[in-house]
Amino acid sequence: MGLFDGFEKVVRQGEPLAMHTWFQLGGPAQYFADPADPDQLIALVGRCRDEDVPVRVLGRGSNLLVRDEGVPGMVIRLVAPPFGKIDVDGDSVVAGGGAKLGRAITTAVHHGLTGLETLIGIPGTLGGALHGNAGTQSGDIGQWTAQATVLTATGEVFTRERDELDFTYRRSSLDELVILEARLQLDEDDPEELTRRMQKHWIVRKAAQPMGHQCAGCVFKNPRGASAGELIEEAGLKGTRIGGAVVSDRHANFIVAEPECTSQDVLRLIELVHDQVHDRLGIELERELEIW
Ligand code: EPU
């Protein structure tokens, strides 16, 4: 492999990315790695920097569409156990960037810590959630984040405190290459009451969104004071299809990929929805879904 001598056990070439994303679409990564622990991750990022290989970090692929041609450079996943640890420390949950957000939420609830239960049902990793400030209408992950440890593309590790963090709607100042760990500082409450609240949020969300289909999260951000889903429906676009990509009948801000769908179908449908909402309602929708 040359470029990645010494990393033969972790680096693969031409890994198909479709199976690593919720859409199950898209081409391969030129290089792909699941490092075993932070030391190996830091060494690998250092090698990529030295060799001028661009690096992307993949979470669970629930807010991502990979283009059919795939991506150049290195794609790294944080799936090894050391990246997914979740601990409770007083009124805080301290978890790795590769931890599943859902597990961090249920851990908090079982320990009688409130704040995150409104986020139940949001898929993906804690790192992904922090990267895009995942949330619902009841709140977002950023408001509970007291500290984050990051790794930069140049190989530096440092910790950012709450006063250096800035979260707004689906936007986060945590833009370093990797979020290694975060401390979520929560409030105390009764675990049974919290469990009931969490279940209620889960049921409401399940009823409104096309979960279990081949799709990602919401495609567009909500414009201020409006719901993108409602606007897309108002523009008459529910059920609109390009190839195997369809605007969900259940919630118009979701695109469902049917068998034979390609990433290009989804990309063309996103453009069509954007343009039609603009032409019919005069509103410019901004994309939330990440595209590689
Ligand atoms: N609506 C329609 N037609 C649709 C979809 C929605 O008329 O096709 C209406 C609903 O009836 C409701 C309103 O729009 O009156 C709001 O709908 P919903 O409660 O589903 O919330 P949303 O604004 O569409 C936001 C987040 C979701 C989050 C939910 C629940 C964004 C872009 N979306 O959706 O987040 O789960 O609230 O709190 O902010 C995501 O970001 O990926 C995502 C799924």
Tab-separated table of C-alpha atoms and ligand atoms in Angstrom:
chain	number	residue	atom	x	y	z
A	1	MET	CA	0.000	0.000	0.000
A	2	GLY	CA	3.044	2.288	0.427
A	3	LEU	CA	1.220	5.378	1.616
A	4	PHE	CA	-0.188	3.500	4.600
A	5	ASP	CA	2.687	1.148	5.483
A	6	GLY	CA	2.260	0.078	9.096
A	7	PHE	CA	-1.517	0.539	8.910
A	8	GLU	CA	-2.221	-2.538	6.743
A	9	LYS	CA	-4.531	-4.027	9.370
A	10	VAL	CA	-6.810	-0.986	9.584
A	11	VAL	CA	-6.790	0.668	6.159
A	12	ARG	CA	-8.828	-0.809	3.319
A	13	GLN	CA	-9.060	0.421	-0.273
A	14	GLY	CA	-12.239	0.912	-2.275
A	15	GLU	CA	-14.634	0.200	0.604
A	16	PRO	CA	-18.261	0.612	-0.597
A	17	LEU	CA	-19.813	3.356	1.521
A	18	ALA	CA	-23.444	2.573	0.651
A	19	MET	CA	-23.673	-0.066	3.377
A	20	HIS	CA	-22.416	2.438	5.945
A	21	THR	CA	-25.190	4.972	5.310
A	22	TRP	CA	-28.926	4.929	6.003
A	23	PHE	CA	-29.713	5.729	2.369
A	24	GLN	CA	-27.627	2.686	1.345
A	25	LEU	CA	-26.528	4.575	-1.751
A	26	GLY	CA	-23.276	5.868	-3.192
A	27	GLY	CA	-19.852	4.727	-4.288
A	28	PRO	CA	-16.653	3.661	-2.503
A	29	ALA	CA	-14.093	5.449	-0.368
A	30	GLN	CA	-10.590	5.486	-1.834
A	31	TYR	CA	-9.257	4.576	1.635
A	32	PHE	CA	-11.289	3.497	4.655
A	33	ALA	CA	-10.241	2.791	8.240
A	34	ASP	CA	-11.640	1.688	11.602
A	35	PRO	CA	-8.799	2.629	13.972
A	36	ALA	CA	-8.605	0.558	17.158
A	37	ASP	CA	-8.124	3.409	19.630
A	38	PRO	CA	-7.326	7.144	19.874
A	39	ASP	CA	-3.549	6.611	19.575
A	40	GLN	CA	-3.941	4.745	16.312
A	41	LEU	CA	-6.429	7.367	15.081
A	42	ILE	CA	-3.997	10.198	15.852
A	43	ALA	CA	-1.158	8.342	14.093
A	44	LEU	CA	-3.357	7.720	11.042
A	45	VAL	CA	-4.529	11.336	10.842
A	46	GLY	CA	-0.857	12.362	11.101
A	47	ARG	CA	0.056	10.087	8.184
A	48	CYS	CA	-2.797	11.485	6.091
A	49	ARG	CA	-1.605	15.021	6.866
A	50	ASP	CA	1.999	14.118	5.881
A	51	GLU	CA	0.831	12.453	2.653
A	52	ASP	CA	-1.718	15.175	1.767
A	53	VAL	CA	-4.606	12.703	1.879
A	54	PRO	CA	-7.896	14.452	2.756
A	55	VAL	CA	-9.757	12.880	5.701
A	56	ARG	CA	-13.490	12.653	6.409
A	57	VAL	CA	-15.086	11.180	9.504
A	58	LEU	CA	-18.124	8.981	9.107
A	59	GLY	CA	-20.579	8.511	11.966
A	60	ARG	CA	-23.496	6.139	11.450
A	61	GLY	CA	-24.388	7.735	8.108
A	62	SER	CA	-27.884	8.824	9.127
A	63	ASN	CA	-27.608	12.399	7.810
A	64	LEU	CA	-25.407	11.678	4.807
A	65	LEU	CA	-25.737	11.025	1.095
A	66	VAL	CA	-22.620	9.704	-0.676
A	67	ARG	CA	-22.407	10.482	-4.405
A	68	ASP	CA	-22.456	7.550	-6.847
A	69	GLU	CA	-18.805	8.158	-7.792
A	70	GLY	CA	-17.666	7.756	-4.160
A	71	VAL	CA	-15.120	9.904	-2.345
A	72	PRO	CA	-11.384	10.464	-2.762
A	73	GLY	CA	-9.083	10.289	0.253
A	74	MET	CA	-9.570	8.640	3.619
A	75	VAL	CA	-12.852	7.921	5.412
A	76	ILE	CA	-12.464	7.085	9.110
A	77	ARG	CA	-15.075	5.523	11.368
A	78	LEU	CA	-14.962	5.507	15.158
A	79	VAL	CA	-16.598	2.150	15.817
A	80	ALA	CA	-13.921	0.499	18.013
A	81	PRO	CA	-15.036	0.193	21.686
A	82	PRO	CA	-12.683	2.902	23.080
A	83	PHE	CA	-14.534	5.534	20.993
A	84	GLY	CA	-17.971	4.472	22.201
A	85	LYS	CA	-17.581	4.605	25.988
A	86	ILE	CA	-20.388	6.164	28.028
A	87	ASP	CA	-19.848	7.051	31.708
A	88	VAL	CA	-21.907	8.912	34.271
A	89	ASP	CA	-20.013	11.363	36.455
A	90	GLY	CA	-22.251	13.145	38.985
A	91	ASP	CA	-24.798	15.123	36.956
A	92	SER	CA	-22.907	14.586	33.681
A	93	VAL	CA	-22.767	11.966	30.970
A	94	VAL	CA	-19.254	11.703	29.523
A	95	ALA	CA	-19.218	9.838	26.213
A	96	GLY	CA	-17.003	9.129	23.220
A	97	GLY	CA	-17.711	10.728	19.850
A	98	GLY	CA	-18.391	7.280	18.394
A	99	ALA	CA	-21.005	6.408	21.055
A	100	LYS	CA	-24.546	5.987	19.795
A	101	LEU	CA	-26.610	9.031	20.726
A	102	GLY	CA	-29.539	6.775	21.678
A	103	ARG	CA	-27.388	4.910	24.213
A	104	ALA	CA	-26.150	8.162	25.741
A	105	ILE	CA	-29.785	9.279	26.105
A	106	THR	CA	-31.010	6.064	27.749
A	107	THR	CA	-27.974	5.998	30.077
A	108	ALA	CA	-28.825	9.533	31.231
A	109	VAL	CA	-32.488	8.630	31.761
A	110	HIS	CA	-31.662	5.478	33.759
A	111	HIS	CA	-29.423	7.548	36.035
A	112	GLY	CA	-32.168	10.128	36.609
A	113	LEU	CA	-30.534	12.826	34.500
A	114	THR	CA	-32.869	14.982	32.431
A	115	GLY	CA	-32.254	17.017	29.271
A	116	LEU	CA	-31.510	14.541	26.525
A	117	GLU	CA	-34.762	12.511	26.594
A	118	THR	CA	-36.447	14.831	24.065
A	119	LEU	CA	-33.803	13.757	21.528
A	120	ILE	CA	-34.799	10.077	21.641
A	121	GLY	CA	-35.200	8.586	18.182
A	122	ILE	CA	-32.486	10.743	16.603
A	123	PRO	CA	-30.125	8.206	15.016
A	124	GLY	CA	-26.355	8.409	14.720
A	125	THR	CA	-23.371	9.018	16.954
A	126	LEU	CA	-22.793	11.597	19.653
A	127	GLY	CA	-20.032	13.094	17.471
A	128	GLY	CA	-22.411	13.416	14.523
A	129	ALA	CA	-25.091	14.958	16.737
A	130	LEU	CA	-22.625	17.541	18.065
A	131	HIS	CA	-21.238	18.267	14.597
A	132	GLY	CA	-24.696	19.278	13.312
A	133	ASN	CA	-26.271	20.291	16.657
A	134	ALA	CA	-28.979	17.649	16.284
A	135	GLY	CA	-32.269	18.481	17.909
A	136	THR	CA	-36.027	18.568	17.905
A	137	GLN	CA	-38.513	21.331	18.524
A	138	SER	CA	-38.003	20.726	22.265
A	139	GLY	CA	-34.279	21.399	22.285
A	140	ASP	CA	-30.909	20.396	20.911
A	141	ILE	CA	-27.759	18.584	22.028
A	142	GLY	CA	-25.688	21.791	22.128
A	143	GLN	CA	-27.568	23.293	25.053
A	144	TRP	CA	-26.355	20.470	27.332
A	145	THR	CA	-22.742	20.356	26.132
A	146	ALA	CA	-20.316	21.514	28.818
A	147	GLN	CA	-17.021	20.373	27.281
A	148	ALA	CA	-15.665	18.654	24.182
A	149	THR	CA	-12.305	17.103	23.356
A	150	VAL	CA	-11.385	17.305	19.688
A	151	LEU	CA	-8.673	16.172	17.295
A	152	THR	CA	-7.737	18.571	14.499
A	153	ALA	CA	-6.716	17.643	10.948
A	154	THR	CA	-3.155	18.623	11.878
A	155	GLY	CA	-3.108	16.054	14.693
A	156	GLU	CA	-3.594	18.297	17.746
A	157	VAL	CA	-5.858	17.214	20.614
A	158	PHE	CA	-7.445	19.842	22.835
A	159	THR	CA	-10.460	20.433	25.036
A	160	ARG	CA	-12.989	23.184	24.457
A	161	GLU	CA	-15.033	24.492	27.395
A	162	ARG	CA	-18.654	25.642	27.253
A	163	ASP	CA	-17.761	29.333	26.850
A	164	GLU	CA	-15.805	28.490	23.687
A	165	LEU	CA	-18.689	26.498	22.197
A	166	ASP	CA	-21.402	28.080	20.117
A	167	PHE	CA	-24.522	26.198	19.052
A	168	THR	CA	-27.437	27.552	17.037
A	169	TYR	CA	-30.187	25.778	15.055
A	170	ARG	CA	-28.480	22.769	13.367
A	171	ARG	CA	-25.136	24.571	13.526
A	172	SER	CA	-22.153	23.974	15.782
A	173	SER	CA	-18.785	25.657	16.286
A	174	LEU	CA	-17.299	22.181	16.795
A	175	ASP	CA	-15.820	22.008	13.322
A	176	GLU	CA	-12.556	20.201	14.043
A	177	LEU	CA	-11.943	16.912	12.235
A	178	VAL	CA	-12.912	14.563	15.095
A	179	ILE	CA	-14.970	14.973	18.255
A	180	LEU	CA	-13.256	12.478	20.565
A	181	GLU	CA	-15.337	12.968	23.699
A	182	ALA	CA	-17.963	15.239	25.201
A	183	ARG	CA	-19.348	16.023	28.626
A	184	LEU	CA	-23.099	16.634	28.707
A	185	GLN	CA	-24.106	18.363	31.920
A	186	LEU	CA	-27.711	17.560	32.874
A	187	ASP	CA	-30.265	18.132	35.657
A	188	GLU	CA	-31.531	15.605	38.171
A	189	ASP	CA	-35.039	14.165	37.974
A	190	ASP	CA	-36.992	11.004	38.792
A	191	PRO	CA	-35.891	8.124	36.497
A	192	GLU	CA	-39.434	6.672	36.206
A	193	GLU	CA	-40.958	9.992	35.244
A	194	LEU	CA	-38.078	10.545	32.802
A	195	THR	CA	-38.591	7.125	31.210
A	196	ARG	CA	-42.273	7.949	30.641
A	197	ARG	CA	-41.336	11.283	29.045
A	198	MET	CA	-38.752	9.598	26.823
A	199	GLN	CA	-41.314	6.993	25.665
A	200	LYS	CA	-43.817	9.759	24.853
A	201	HIS	CA	-41.254	11.589	22.687
A	202	TRP	CA	-40.430	8.319	20.942
A	203	ILE	CA	-44.085	7.596	20.083
A	204	VAL	CA	-44.751	11.139	18.785
A	205	ARG	CA	-41.679	11.015	16.563
A	206	LYS	CA	-42.427	7.524	15.251
A	207	ALA	CA	-45.925	8.628	14.261
A	208	ALA	CA	-44.685	11.663	12.304
A	209	GLN	CA	-41.635	10.383	10.451
A	210	PRO	CA	-40.923	7.563	7.996
A	211	MET	CA	-38.614	5.571	10.273
A	212	GLY	CA	-37.485	2.153	9.127
A	213	HIS	CA	-37.527	3.134	5.456
A	214	GLN	CA	-34.423	3.587	3.367
A	215	CYS	CA	-33.978	7.283	4.048
A	216	ALA	CA	-31.939	9.693	6.155
A	217	GLY	CA	-33.189	12.512	8.403
A	218	CYS	CA	-34.810	15.744	7.275
A	219	VAL	CA	-33.399	16.894	3.943
A	220	PHE	CA	-33.844	20.645	4.520
A	221	LYS	CA	-33.533	22.899	7.560
A	222	ASN	CA	-36.687	24.589	8.765
A	223	PRO	CA	-36.769	28.242	7.669
A	224	ARG	CA	-37.312	30.615	10.606
A	225	GLY	CA	-40.841	30.188	11.959
A	226	ALA	CA	-41.884	27.542	9.404
A	227	SER	CA	-41.636	23.812	8.791
A	228	ALA	CA	-39.873	22.731	5.601
A	229	GLY	CA	-42.083	19.610	5.512
A	230	GLU	CA	-45.251	21.682	5.616
A	231	LEU	CA	-43.933	24.006	2.866
A	232	ILE	CA	-42.954	21.103	0.609
A	233	GLU	CA	-46.424	19.615	1.080
A	234	GLU	CA	-48.017	23.028	0.385
A	235	ALA	CA	-46.030	23.214	-2.861
A	236	GLY	CA	-47.770	19.962	-3.839
A	237	LEU	CA	-44.616	17.876	-3.871
A	238	LYS	CA	-45.498	14.896	-1.640
A	239	GLY	CA	-44.998	11.686	-3.628
A	240	THR	CA	-42.895	13.407	-6.331
A	241	ARG	CA	-40.468	10.922	-7.822
A	242	ILE	CA	-37.216	10.959	-9.790
A	243	GLY	CA	-36.022	7.442	-10.634
A	244	GLY	CA	-36.107	5.527	-7.340
A	245	ALA	CA	-36.165	8.624	-5.109
A	246	VAL	CA	-39.550	9.730	-3.726
A	247	VAL	CA	-40.685	12.623	-1.512
A	248	SER	CA	-42.181	10.792	1.493
A	249	ASP	CA	-45.975	10.739	1.737
A	250	ARG	CA	-45.650	10.582	5.493
A	251	HIS	CA	-43.426	13.634	6.012
A	252	ALA	CA	-42.487	15.745	3.005
A	253	ASN	CA	-39.057	16.728	4.367
A	254	PHE	CA	-37.885	13.122	3.989
A	255	ILE	CA	-36.789	11.419	0.768
A	256	VAL	CA	-37.249	7.668	0.572
A	257	ALA	CA	-34.943	5.584	-1.652
A	258	GLU	CA	-36.741	2.702	-3.342
A	259	PRO	CA	-34.940	-0.300	-4.866
A	260	GLU	CA	-32.826	0.722	-7.917
A	261	CYS	CA	-32.493	4.271	-6.556
A	262	THR	CA	-29.162	6.027	-7.177
A	263	SER	CA	-27.588	8.959	-5.354
A	264	GLN	CA	-28.037	10.960	-8.535
A	265	ASP	CA	-31.831	10.398	-8.295
A	266	VAL	CA	-31.823	11.773	-4.742
A	267	LEU	CA	-29.640	14.743	-5.719
A	268	ARG	CA	-31.915	15.615	-8.628
A	269	LEU	CA	-35.015	15.314	-6.424
A	270	ILE	CA	-33.451	17.593	-3.772
A	271	GLU	CA	-32.780	20.189	-6.487
A	272	LEU	CA	-36.310	19.867	-7.873
A	273	VAL	CA	-37.905	20.304	-4.417
A	274	HIS	CA	-35.667	23.296	-3.681
A	275	ASP	CA	-36.500	24.972	-7.003
A	276	GLN	CA	-40.258	24.249	-6.895
A	277	VAL	CA	-40.629	25.550	-3.314
A	278	HIS	CA	-38.763	28.661	-4.405
A	279	ASP	CA	-40.872	29.159	-7.543
A	280	ARG	CA	-44.246	28.399	-5.933
A	281	LEU	CA	-43.816	29.885	-2.453
A	282	GLY	CA	-40.848	32.260	-2.829
A	283	ILE	CA	-38.940	30.523	-0.014
A	284	GLU	CA	-35.309	29.428	-0.308
A	285	LEU	CA	-34.826	26.118	1.540
A	286	GLU	CA	-31.352	25.380	2.904
A	287	ARG	CA	-30.131	21.776	2.901
A	288	GLU	CA	-29.512	19.951	6.183
A	289	LEU	CA	-28.516	16.588	4.708
A	290	GLU	CA	-24.742	16.297	4.268
A	291	ILE	CA	-23.495	15.309	0.813
A	292	TRP	CA	-20.100	13.732	0.093
B	1	EPU	N1	-46.143	18.993	8.310
B	1	EPU	C1	-46.930	18.969	7.188
B	1	EPU	N2	-46.577	18.145	6.175
B	1	EPU	C2	-45.490	17.341	6.233
B	1	EPU	C3	-44.680	17.374	7.378
B	1	EPU	C4	-45.026	18.212	8.429
B	1	EPU	O1	-47.928	19.680	7.099
B	1	EPU	O2	-45.248	16.612	5.277
B	1	EPU	C5	-46.538	19.855	9.442
B	1	EPU	C6	-46.950	19.034	10.644
B	1	EPU	O3	-48.293	18.644	10.586
B	1	EPU	C7	-46.678	19.995	11.784
B	1	EPU	C8	-45.497	20.824	11.277
B	1	EPU	O4	-45.447	20.632	9.870
B	1	EPU	O5	-47.780	20.859	11.987
B	1	EPU	C9	-44.190	20.419	11.944
B	1	EPU	O6	-43.924	19.048	11.658
B	1	EPU	P1	-43.034	18.132	12.638
B	1	EPU	O7	-43.586	18.173	14.012
B	1	EPU	O8	-42.873	16.815	11.970
B	1	EPU	O9	-41.676	18.882	12.729
B	1	EPU	P2	-40.694	19.420	11.616
B	1	EPU	O10	-40.550	20.889	11.838
B	1	EPU	O11	-41.079	18.983	10.274
B	1	EPU	C10	-38.553	19.171	13.089
B	1	EPU	C11	-37.141	18.730	12.836
B	1	EPU	C12	-37.025	17.222	12.966
B	1	EPU	C13	-37.514	16.808	14.344
B	1	EPU	C14	-38.969	17.257	14.496
B	1	EPU	C15	-39.593	16.877	15.812
B	1	EPU	C16	-36.003	20.129	11.218
B	1	EPU	C17	-35.631	20.317	9.808
B	1	EPU	N3	-36.737	19.081	11.493
B	1	EPU	O12	-39.340	18.678	12.004
B	1	EPU	O13	-35.640	16.915	12.860
B	1	EPU	O14	-37.419	15.408	14.502
B	1	EPU	O15	-39.018	18.678	14.350
B	1	EPU	O16	-39.239	17.771	16.823
B	1	EPU	O17	-35.623	20.932	12.077
B	1	EPU	C18	-33.899	16.394	11.310
B	1	EPU	O18	-33.411	17.482	11.592
B	1	EPU	O19	-33.331	15.572	10.541
B	1	EPU	C19	-35.189	16.042	11.864
B	1	EPU	C20	-35.844	14.968	11.490
